[in-house]
Amino acid sequence: EAQVTQNPRYLITVTGKKLTVTCSQNMNHEYMSWYRQDPGLGLRQIYYSMNVEVTDKGDVPEGYKVSRKEKRNFPLILESPSPNQTSLYFCASSWAFNQPQHFGDGTRLSIL
Amino acid sequence: QQQVKQSPQSLIVQKGGISIINCAYENTAFDYFPWYQQFPGKGPALLIAIRPDVSEKKEGRFTISFNKSAKQFSLHIMDSQPGDSATYFCAATAMGSARQLTFGSGTQLTVLP
């Protein structure tokens, strides 16, 4: 089954404790991206990657890091999480940047 | 800043009625306008999309109307069903842009049985 898998689905943690949200896709997609979803703001892109070792900032990259060492994986790293990063996060992938995206089921992060 | 403004924030419709969600954009470079449907606990899923060379696109009960001069587009759901209850996001992008989608703020649709 074609899918984008995120882990964990839920996480409650404390300010400053580094965390990583993993994202893996099994569709051999080249393009991957991370979004955060906040009430009243829709989804905002954090980072995107056009291929292995190629990443770039989206609209809200502050406080986040990403890496793309393999085509299928695109982890989101919060080096020092803060409460304003409490949000619902989605990973997405597509064949190319101008093709429809497939979204994962989301990761709900709570930073206390 | 690129923006897509979506209204209403929430919408309640009786079963069998028509649901209408509106979006307006500012960036004239946008040339692809998808709508996404999101159920609780799930990621958004592409519902229907339109390019500005047509004024309307219909897929089953779902229709996008597009007004290029007004920079507005809307989603119409005909014969709305309780199973359509979800959050709907409009989005826009310039197909040549690697940044992909700029999303509206979302509309929570509730269809009453």
Coordinates of N, CA and C in Angstrom, one line a residue:
Chain A
E1 N 0.8 -1.2 0.0 CA 0.0 0.0 0.0 C 0.9 1.2 0.0
A2 N 0.6 2.2 -0.9 CA 1.3 3.4 -1.0 C 1.0 4.3 0.2
Q3 N 2.0 4.7 0.9 CA 1.7 5.5 2.1 C 3.0 6.3 2.5
V4 N 2.6 7.3 3.3 CA 3.6 8.1 4.0 C 3.4 7.9 5.5
T5 N 4.5 7.4 6.2 CA 4.4 7.0 7.6 C 5.1 7.9 8.5
Q6 N 4.5 8.4 9.5 CA 5.1 9.3 10.4 C 5.1 8.7 11.8
N7 N 6.2 8.9 12.5 CA 6.3 8.4 13.9 C 7.1 9.4 14.8
P8 N 6.7 9.6 16.0 CA 5.5 9.1 16.6 C 4.2 9.8 16.1
R9 N 3.1 9.3 16.4 CA 1.8 10.0 16.1 C 1.5 11.0 17.2
Y10 N 1.9 10.8 18.4 CA 1.6 11.7 19.5 C 2.9 11.8 20.4
L11 N 3.2 13.0 20.8 CA 4.3 13.1 21.7 C 4.1 14.3 22.6
I12 N 4.3 14.1 23.9 CA 4.3 15.2 24.9 C 5.7 15.2 25.5
T13 N 6.4 16.4 25.4 CA 7.7 16.5 25.9 C 7.9 17.9 26.6
V14 N 9.1 18.1 27.0 CA 9.4 19.4 27.7 C 10.3 20.3 26.9
T15 N 10.3 21.5 27.2 CA 11.1 22.5 26.5 C 12.6 22.1 26.6
G16 N 13.2 22.2 25.4 CA 14.6 22.0 25.3 C 15.1 20.6 25.1
K17 N 14.2 19.6 25.2 CA 14.6 18.2 25.0 C 14.5 17.9 23.5
K18 N 15.6 17.7 22.9 CA 15.7 17.4 21.4 C 14.8 16.2 21.1
L19 N 14.1 16.4 19.9 CA 13.3 15.3 19.5 C 13.3 15.2 17.9
T20 N 13.0 14.1 17.4 CA 13.0 13.8 16.0 C 11.7 13.2 15.6
V21 N 11.0 13.7 14.6 CA 9.8 13.0 14.0 C 10.3 12.4 12.7
T22 N 10.0 11.1 12.6 CA 10.5 10.4 11.4 C 9.3 10.5 10.3
C23 N 9.8 10.4 9.1 CA 8.8 10.3 8.0 C 9.4 9.4 6.9
S24 N 8.6 8.5 6.5 CA 9.1 7.5 5.5 C 8.0 7.3 4.4
Q25 N 8.4 7.3 3.1 CA 7.4 7.0 2.1 C 7.9 5.9 1.2
N26 N 7.0 5.1 0.7 CA 7.3 3.9 0.0 C 6.9 4.0 -1.5
M27 N 6.8 5.2 -2.0 CA 6.4 5.4 -3.4 C 7.5 5.9 -4.3
N28 N 8.7 5.9 -3.7 CA 9.9 6.3 -4.5 C 9.8 7.8 -5.0
H29 N 9.1 8.6 -4.2 CA 8.9 10.0 -4.5 C 10.2 10.8 -4.3
E30 N 10.4 11.7 -5.2 CA 11.6 12.6 -5.1 C 11.4 13.7 -4.1
Y31 N 10.2 14.3 -4.1 CA 9.9 15.5 -3.4 C 9.2 15.2 -2.1
M32 N 9.7 15.7 -1.0 CA 9.1 15.6 0.3 C 9.1 16.9 1.1
S33 N 8.1 17.1 1.9 CA 8.0 18.3 2.7 C 7.4 18.1 4.0
W34 N 7.6 19.1 4.9 CA 7.0 19.1 6.2 C 6.1 20.3 6.3
Y35 N 4.9 20.1 7.0 CA 4.0 21.2 7.2 C 3.6 21.2 8.7
R36 N 3.3 22.3 9.2 CA 2.6 22.4 10.5 C 1.2 22.9 10.3
Q37 N 0.2 22.4 11.1 CA -1.1 22.8 11.0 C -1.6 23.4 12.3
D38 N -2.0 24.6 12.3 CA -2.5 25.3 13.5 C -3.9 25.9 13.2
P39 N -4.7 25.9 14.3 CA -6.1 26.4 14.1 C -6.1 27.8 13.5
G40 N -6.9 28.0 12.5 CA -7.1 29.3 11.9 C -5.9 29.7 10.9
L41 N -4.9 28.9 10.8 CA -3.8 29.2 10.0 C -3.6 28.2 8.8
G42 N -4.3 27.2 8.8 CA -4.2 26.2 7.7 C -2.9 25.4 7.9
L43 N -2.3 25.0 6.8 CA -1.0 24.3 6.8 C 0.1 25.2 6.3
R44 N 1.2 25.3 7.0 CA 2.3 26.1 6.6 C 3.5 25.2 6.4
Q45 N 4.2 25.4 5.3 CA 5.4 24.6 5.0 C 6.6 25.0 5.8
I46 N 7.2 24.0 6.4 CA 8.4 24.2 7.2 C 9.7 24.1 6.4
Y47 N 9.9 22.9 5.8 CA 11.0 22.6 5.0 C 10.5 21.7 3.8
Y48 N 11.3 21.7 2.8 CA 11.1 20.8 1.7 C 12.4 20.2 1.1
S49 N 12.2 19.1 0.4 CA 13.4 18.5 -0.2 C 13.1 18.0 -1.6
M50 N 13.9 18.5 -2.6 CA 13.6 18.1 -4.0 C 14.3 16.8 -4.3
N51 N 15.2 16.4 -3.5 CA 15.8 15.1 -3.8 C 16.8 14.8 -2.6
V52 N 17.5 13.7 -2.7 CA 18.5 13.3 -1.7 C 19.5 14.4 -1.6
E53 N 19.8 14.8 -0.3 CA 20.8 15.9 0.0 C 20.4 17.3 -0.5
V54 N 19.2 17.5 -1.0 CA 18.7 18.8 -1.4 C 17.6 19.2 -0.5
T55 N 17.8 20.2 0.3 CA 16.7 20.7 1.2 C 16.7 22.2 1.1
D56 N 15.5 22.7 1.5 CA 15.4 24.2 1.5 C 14.3 24.6 2.4
K57 N 14.3 25.9 2.8 CA 13.4 26.4 3.8 C 12.0 26.7 3.2
G58 N 11.0 26.4 3.9 CA 9.6 26.8 3.5 C 9.3 28.1 4.2
D59 N 8.0 28.3 4.6 CA 7.6 29.6 5.1 C 7.9 29.8 6.6
V60 N 8.0 28.7 7.4 CA 8.2 28.8 8.8 C 9.3 27.9 9.3
P61 N 10.6 28.0 8.9 CA 11.6 27.1 9.2 C 12.3 27.3 10.6
E62 N 12.0 28.4 11.2 CA 12.8 28.7 12.5 C 12.5 27.7 13.5
G63 N 13.6 27.2 14.1 CA 13.5 26.2 15.2 C 13.5 24.7 14.7
Y64 N 13.6 24.5 13.4 CA 13.5 23.2 12.9 C 14.8 22.9 12.0
K65 N 15.1 21.6 11.9 CA 16.1 21.1 11.0 C 15.5 19.9 10.3
V66 N 16.1 19.6 9.1 CA 15.7 18.4 8.4 C 17.0 17.8 7.8
S67 N 16.9 16.6 7.3 CA 17.9 16.0 6.5 C 17.3 15.0 5.5
R68 N 18.0 14.8 4.5 CA 17.5 13.9 3.4 C 18.7 13.0 2.9
K69 N 19.0 12.0 3.7 CA 20.2 11.2 3.4 C 19.7 10.0 2.5
E70 N 18.5 9.7 2.6 CA 17.9 8.6 1.7 C 16.7 9.1 1.1
K71 N 16.3 8.6 -0.1 CA 15.2 9.1 -0.8 C 13.9 8.9 0.0
R72 N 13.8 7.8 0.7 CA 12.5 7.4 1.3 C 12.3 8.1 2.7
N73 N 13.3 8.7 3.3 CA 13.2 9.2 4.7 C 13.5 10.7 4.7
F74 N 12.7 11.4 5.5 CA 12.8 12.9 5.6 C 12.5 13.3 7.1
P75 N 13.4 13.1 8.0 CA 13.1 13.4 9.4 C 13.1 14.9 9.7
L76 N 12.2 15.2 10.7 CA 12.1 16.6 11.1 C 12.7 16.6 12.5
I77 N 13.7 17.5 12.8 CA 14.4 17.6 14.0 C 14.1 18.9 14.7
L78 N 13.7 18.8 16.0 CA 13.6 20.0 16.8 C 14.7 19.9 17.8
E79 N 15.8 20.8 17.6 CA 17.0 20.7 18.5 C 16.7 21.1 19.9
S80 N 15.9 22.2 20.1 CA 15.5 22.7 21.4 C 14.1 23.2 21.3
P81 N 13.2 22.2 21.5 CA 11.8 22.5 21.3 C 11.3 23.6 22.3
S82 N 10.3 24.4 21.8 CA 9.7 25.4 22.7 C 8.2 25.3 22.6
P83 N 7.5 25.9 23.6 CA 6.0 25.7 23.5 C 5.3 26.2 22.3
N84 N 5.9 27.2 21.6 CA 5.3 27.7 20.4 C 5.4 26.7 19.2
Q85 N 6.1 25.6 19.4 CA 6.2 24.5 18.4 C 5.2 23.4 18.7
T86 N 4.3 23.6 19.7 CA 3.2 22.7 19.9 C 2.3 22.9 18.7
S87 N 2.0 21.8 18.0 CA 1.3 21.8 16.8 C 1.0 20.4 16.2
L88 N 0.3 20.4 15.1 CA 0.1 19.1 14.4 C 0.9 19.2 13.1
Y89 N 1.8 18.2 13.0 CA 2.8 18.2 11.9 C 2.4 17.1 10.9
F90 N 2.6 17.5 9.6 CA 2.4 16.6 8.5 C 3.6 16.5 7.6
C91 N 3.9 15.3 7.2 CA 4.9 15.0 6.2 C 4.1 14.7 4.9
A92 N 4.7 15.1 3.8 CA 4.1 14.8 2.5 C 5.1 14.5 1.4
S93 N 4.7 13.8 0.4 CA 5.6 13.4 -0.7 C 4.9 13.5 -2.0
S94 N 5.7 13.6 -3.1 CA 5.1 13.6 -4.4 C 6.2 13.3 -5.4
W95 N 5.8 12.9 -6.6 CA 6.8 12.5 -7.6 C 7.7 13.7 -7.9
A96 N 7.2 14.9 -8.0 CA 7.9 16.1 -8.3 C 7.3 17.2 -7.6
F97 N 7.9 18.4 -7.5 CA 7.4 19.5 -6.7 C 6.1 20.0 -7.3
N98 N 5.8 19.7 -8.5 CA 4.6 20.3 -9.1 C 3.5 19.2 -9.3
Q99 N 3.6 18.1 -8.6 CA 2.7 17.0 -8.6 C 1.9 16.9 -7.3
P100 N 0.7 16.4 -7.3 CA -0.1 16.2 -6.1 C 0.6 15.5 -5.0
Q101 N 0.4 16.0 -3.8 CA 1.2 15.4 -2.6 C 0.3 14.4 -1.9
H102 N 1.0 13.4 -1.3 CA 0.4 12.4 -0.5 C 0.9 12.8 1.0
F103 N -0.1 12.9 1.8 CA 0.2 13.3 3.2 C 0.2 12.1 4.1
G104 N 1.0 12.1 5.2 CA 0.9 11.2 6.3 C -0.2 11.6 7.2
D105 N -0.5 10.8 8.2 CA -1.6 11.0 9.1 C -1.3 11.9 10.2
G106 N -0.1 12.5 10.3 CA 0.1 13.6 11.2 C 0.8 13.1 12.5
T107 N 1.5 14.1 13.1 CA 2.1 13.9 14.4 C 1.7 15.1 15.3
R108 N 1.1 14.8 16.4 CA 0.7 15.8 17.3 C 1.7 16.0 18.4
L109 N 2.4 17.1 18.4 CA 3.4 17.4 19.4 C 2.9 18.4 20.4
S110 N 3.2 18.2 21.7 CA 2.9 19.1 22.7 C 4.2 19.4 23.5
I111 N 4.6 20.6 23.5 CA 5.9 21.0 24.2 C 5.5 21.8 25.4
L112 N 5.8 21.2 26.6 CA 5.4 21.8 27.8 C 6.5 22.8 28.4
Chain B
Q1 N 3.6 38.9 1.3 CA 3.5 37.5 1.7 C 2.4 36.9 0.9
Q2 N 2.7 35.7 0.3 CA 1.7 35.0 -0.4 C 0.6 34.6 0.6
Q3 N -0.7 34.8 0.1 CA -1.8 34.4 1.0 C -2.9 33.8 0.2
V4 N -3.7 33.0 0.8 CA -4.9 32.5 0.3 C -5.9 32.6 1.4
K5 N -7.0 33.4 1.2 CA -8.0 33.6 2.2 C -9.2 32.8 2.0
Q6 N -9.6 32.1 3.0 CA -10.7 31.1 2.9 C -11.8 31.4 3.8
S7 N -13.1 31.2 3.3 CA -14.2 31.5 4.1 C -15.4 30.6 3.7
P8 N -16.3 30.2 4.6 CA -16.3 30.5 6.0 C -15.4 29.6 6.8
Q9 N -15.2 29.9 8.0 CA -14.4 29.1 8.9 C -15.1 27.8 9.2
S10 N -16.4 27.9 9.4 CA -17.2 26.7 9.6 C -18.5 26.8 8.9
L11 N -19.1 25.7 8.6 CA -20.3 25.6 7.7 C -21.1 24.4 8.2
I12 N -22.4 24.7 8.4 CA -23.4 23.6 8.7 C -24.4 23.6 7.6
V13 N -24.6 22.4 7.1 CA -25.5 22.2 6.0 C -26.4 21.0 6.2
Q14 N -27.6 21.1 5.8 CA -28.5 19.9 5.9 C -28.2 18.9 4.8
K15 N -28.4 17.6 5.1 CA -28.2 16.6 4.1 C -29.0 16.9 2.9
G16 N -28.4 16.8 1.7 CA -29.0 17.1 0.4 C -28.8 18.5 0.0
G17 N -28.3 19.4 0.8 CA -28.1 20.8 0.5 C -26.8 21.0 -0.2
I18 N -26.5 22.2 -0.6 CA -25.3 22.6 -1.3 C -24.4 23.3 -0.3
S19 N -23.1 22.8 -0.3 CA -22.1 23.4 0.5 C -21.2 24.3 -0.4
I20 N -20.9 25.5 0.0 CA -20.1 26.4 -0.8 C -19.0 27.0 0.1
I21 N -17.8 26.8 -0.4 CA -16.6 27.3 0.3 C -15.8 28.2 -0.6
N22 N -15.4 29.4 -0.2 CA -14.8 30.4 -1.0 C -13.4 30.6 -0.7
C23 N -12.6 30.9 -1.7 CA -11.2 31.3 -1.5 C -10.8 32.4 -2.4
A24 N -9.9 33.3 -1.9 CA -9.4 34.4 -2.7 C -7.9 34.4 -2.6
Y25 N -7.2 34.7 -3.6 CA -5.7 34.7 -3.6 C -5.2 36.1 -4.1
E26 N -3.9 36.3 -3.8 CA -3.3 37.6 -4.2 C -2.3 37.5 -5.3
N27 N -1.6 36.4 -5.2 CA -0.4 36.2 -6.1 C -0.9 35.8 -7.5
T28 N -0.7 36.7 -8.5 CA -1.1 36.4 -9.8 C -0.3 35.3 -10.5
A29 N 0.8 34.9 -9.9 CA 1.7 33.8 -10.4 C 1.1 32.4 -10.1
F30 N 0.1 32.4 -9.2 CA -0.5 31.1 -8.9 C -1.2 30.5 -10.1
D31 N -1.0 29.3 -10.4 CA -1.6 28.7 -11.6 C -2.1 27.3 -11.4
Y32 N -2.2 26.9 -10.1 CA -2.8 25.6 -9.8 C -3.5 25.7 -8.5
F33 N -4.8 25.2 -8.5 CA -5.6 25.5 -7.3 C -6.3 24.2 -6.9
P34 N -5.7 23.5 -5.9 CA -6.3 22.2 -5.5 C -7.1 22.5 -4.2
W35 N -8.0 21.5 -4.0 CA -8.8 21.5 -2.8 C -8.5 20.2 -2.1
Y36 N -8.2 20.3 -0.8 CA -7.9 19.1 0.0 C -9.0 18.8 1.0
Q37 N -9.3 17.6 1.3 CA -10.3 17.2 2.3 C -9.6 16.4 3.4
Q38 N -9.9 16.8 4.7 CA -9.2 16.2 5.8 C -10.2 15.7 6.8
F39 N -10.1 14.4 7.1 CA -11.0 13.8 8.2 C -10.2 13.8 9.5
P40 N -10.9 13.8 10.6 CA -10.2 13.8 11.9 C -9.2 12.7 12.0
G41 N -8.0 13.0 12.5 CA -6.9 12.0 12.6 C -6.2 11.5 11.4
K42 N -6.5 12.2 10.3 CA -5.9 11.9 9.0 C -5.3 13.1 8.4
G43 N -4.4 12.8 7.4 CA -3.8 13.9 6.7 C -4.7 14.4 5.6
P44 N -4.5 15.6 5.1 CA -5.3 16.1 3.9 C -5.1 15.2 2.7
A45 N -6.2 15.0 2.0 CA -6.1 14.2 0.7 C -6.7 15.1 -0.4
L46 N -6.0 15.0 -1.5 CA -6.4 15.8 -2.7 C -7.8 15.4 -3.1
L47 N -8.7 16.4 -3.3 CA -10.1 16.2 -3.6 C -10.3 16.5 -5.1
I48 N -9.9 17.7 -5.5 CA -10.2 18.1 -6.9 C -9.3 19.3 -7.1
A49 N -8.9 19.6 -8.3 CA -8.0 20.7 -8.6 C -8.3 21.3 -9.9
I50 N -7.9 22.6 -10.1 CA -8.2 23.3 -11.3 C -7.0 24.2 -11.7
R51 N -6.9 24.4 -13.0 CA -5.9 25.3 -13.5 C -6.7 26.5 -14.1
P52 N -6.1 27.7 -14.2 CA -6.8 28.9 -14.5 C -7.2 29.0 -16.0
D53 N -6.9 28.0 -16.8 CA -7.4 28.1 -18.2 C -8.8 27.6 -18.4
V54 N -9.4 27.1 -17.3 CA -10.9 26.8 -17.3 C -11.6 27.5 -16.2
S55 N -12.9 27.7 -16.3 CA -13.6 28.4 -15.3 C -14.4 27.5 -14.4
E56 N -14.4 26.2 -14.7 CA -15.2 25.3 -13.9 C -14.7 23.8 -14.1
K57 N -14.6 23.1 -13.0 CA -14.3 21.7 -13.2 C -15.2 20.9 -12.2
K58 N -15.7 19.8 -12.7 CA -16.7 19.0 -12.0 C -16.2 17.6 -11.9
E59 N -16.3 17.0 -10.7 CA -16.0 15.6 -10.5 C -17.0 15.1 -9.5
G60 N -18.0 14.4 -10.1 CA -19.1 13.9 -9.2 C -19.9 15.0 -8.6
R61 N -20.0 15.0 -7.3 CA -20.8 16.0 -6.6 C -20.0 17.3 -6.3
F62 N -18.7 17.2 -6.6 CA -17.8 18.3 -6.3 C -17.4 19.1 -7.6
T63 N -17.6 20.5 -7.4 CA -17.3 21.4 -8.5 C -16.4 22.5 -8.0
I64 N -15.4 22.8 -8.8 CA -14.6 24.1 -8.5 C -15.1 25.1 -9.6
S65 N -15.4 26.3 -9.1 CA -15.6 27.4 -10.0 C -14.4 28.4 -9.8
F66 N -13.9 28.9 -10.9 CA -12.7 29.8 -10.9 C -13.0 31.1 -11.6
N67 N -12.7 32.2 -11.0 CA -12.8 33.5 -11.5 C -11.4 34.2 -11.5
K68 N -10.8 34.1 -12.7 CA -9.4 34.6 -12.8 C -9.3 36.1 -12.5
S69 N -10.2 36.9 -13.1 CA -10.2 38.3 -13.0 C -10.4 38.8 -11.5
A70 N -11.2 38.0 -10.8 CA -11.5 38.4 -9.4 C -10.5 37.7 -8.5
K71 N -9.7 36.8 -9.0 CA -8.7 36.1 -8.2 C -9.5 35.3 -7.1
Q72 N -10.5 34.6 -7.5 CA -11.3 33.9 -6.5 C -11.6 32.5 -7.1
F73 N -11.8 31.5 -6.2 CA -12.2 30.2 -6.6 C -13.0 29.6 -5.5
S74 N -13.9 28.7 -5.8 CA -14.8 28.2 -4.8 C -15.1 26.7 -5.0
L75 N -15.4 26.0 -4.0 CA -15.8 24.6 -4.0 C -17.3 24.5 -3.7
H76 N -18.0 23.8 -4.6 CA -19.4 23.5 -4.4 C -19.6 22.0 -4.2
I77 N -20.2 21.6 -3.1 CA -20.6 20.2 -2.9 C -22.1 20.1 -3.0
M78 N -22.5 19.4 -4.1 CA -23.9 19.2 -4.3 C -24.4 18.0 -3.6
D79 N -25.7 18.1 -3.2 CA -26.3 16.9 -2.5 C -25.4 16.5 -1.4
S80 N -25.0 17.4 -0.5 CA -24.1 17.1 0.6 C -24.6 16.0 1.5
Q81 N -23.7 15.2 1.9 CA -23.9 14.0 2.7 C -23.2 14.0 4.0
P82 N -23.7 13.4 5.0 CA -23.0 13.3 6.3 C -21.6 12.9 6.2
G83 N -21.3 12.0 5.3 CA -19.9 11.5 5.0 C -19.0 12.6 4.5
D84 N -19.6 13.7 4.0 CA -18.8 14.8 3.5 C -18.3 15.7 4.7
S85 N -18.7 15.4 5.9 CA -18.3 16.2 7.1 C -16.8 16.0 7.3
A86 N -16.1 17.1 7.2 CA -14.6 17.1 7.2 C -14.2 18.6 7.2
T87 N -12.9 18.7 7.2 CA -12.3 20.1 7.1 C -11.8 20.2 5.6
Y88 N -12.1 21.2 5.0 CA -11.7 21.5 3.6 C -10.7 22.6 3.5
F89 N -9.6 22.4 2.8 CA -8.6 23.4 2.6 C -8.5 23.7 1.1
C90 N -8.6 25.0 0.8 CA -8.1 25.4 -0.6 C -6.6 25.6 -0.5
A91 N -6.0 25.6 -1.7 CA -4.6 25.9 -1.7 C -4.3 26.4 -3.1
A92 N -3.1 26.9 -3.2 CA -2.7 27.5 -4.5 C -1.1 27.4 -4.6
T93 N -0.7 27.3 -5.8 CA 0.8 27.3 -6.0 C 1.1 27.8 -7.4
A94 N 2.3 28.2 -7.6 CA 2.8 28.4 -9.0 C 3.5 27.2 -9.4
M95 N 3.2 26.6 -10.5 CA 3.7 25.2 -10.8 C 5.2 25.2 -11.0
G96 N 5.7 26.4 -11.2 CA 7.2 26.4 -11.4 C 7.9 26.7 -10.0
S97 N 7.2 26.7 -9.0 CA 7.7 27.0 -7.7 C 8.0 25.8 -6.9
A98 N 9.2 25.6 -6.4 CA 9.5 24.4 -5.6 C 8.8 24.5 -4.2
R99 N 8.3 25.6 -3.8 CA 7.7 25.7 -2.5 C 6.4 25.1 -2.4
Q100 N 5.8 24.8 -3.5 CA 4.5 24.1 -3.5 C 3.4 24.9 -2.9
L101 N 2.6 24.3 -2.0 CA 1.3 24.8 -1.7 C 1.3 25.9 -0.7
T102 N 0.5 26.9 -0.9 CA 0.0 27.8 0.1 C -1.4 27.5 0.4
F103 N -1.7 27.2 1.7 CA -3.0 26.8 2.1 C -3.9 27.9 2.6
G104 N -5.2 27.8 2.4 CA -6.1 28.6 3.1 C -6.2 28.1 4.6
S105 N -7.0 28.8 5.4 CA -7.1 28.5 6.8 C -8.0 27.3 7.1
G106 N -8.8 26.8 6.2 CA -9.6 25.7 6.4 C -11.1 26.0 6.7
T107 N -12.0 25.1 6.3 CA -13.4 25.3 6.6 C -13.9 23.9 7.2
Q108 N -14.4 24.0 8.4 CA -15.0 22.8 9.0 C -16.4 22.6 8.5
L109 N -16.7 21.6 7.7 CA -18.0 21.4 7.2 C -18.7 20.3 8.0
T110 N -19.9 20.6 8.5 CA -20.8 19.6 9.1 C -22.1 19.4 8.3
V111 N -22.3 18.2 7.9 CA -23.6 17.9 7.2 C -24.5 17.2 8.1
L112 N -25.6 17.8 8.4 CA -26.6 17.2 9.4 C -27.4 16.1 8.7
P113 N -27.7 15.0 9.3 CA -28.5 14.0 8.7 C -30.0 14.3 8.6

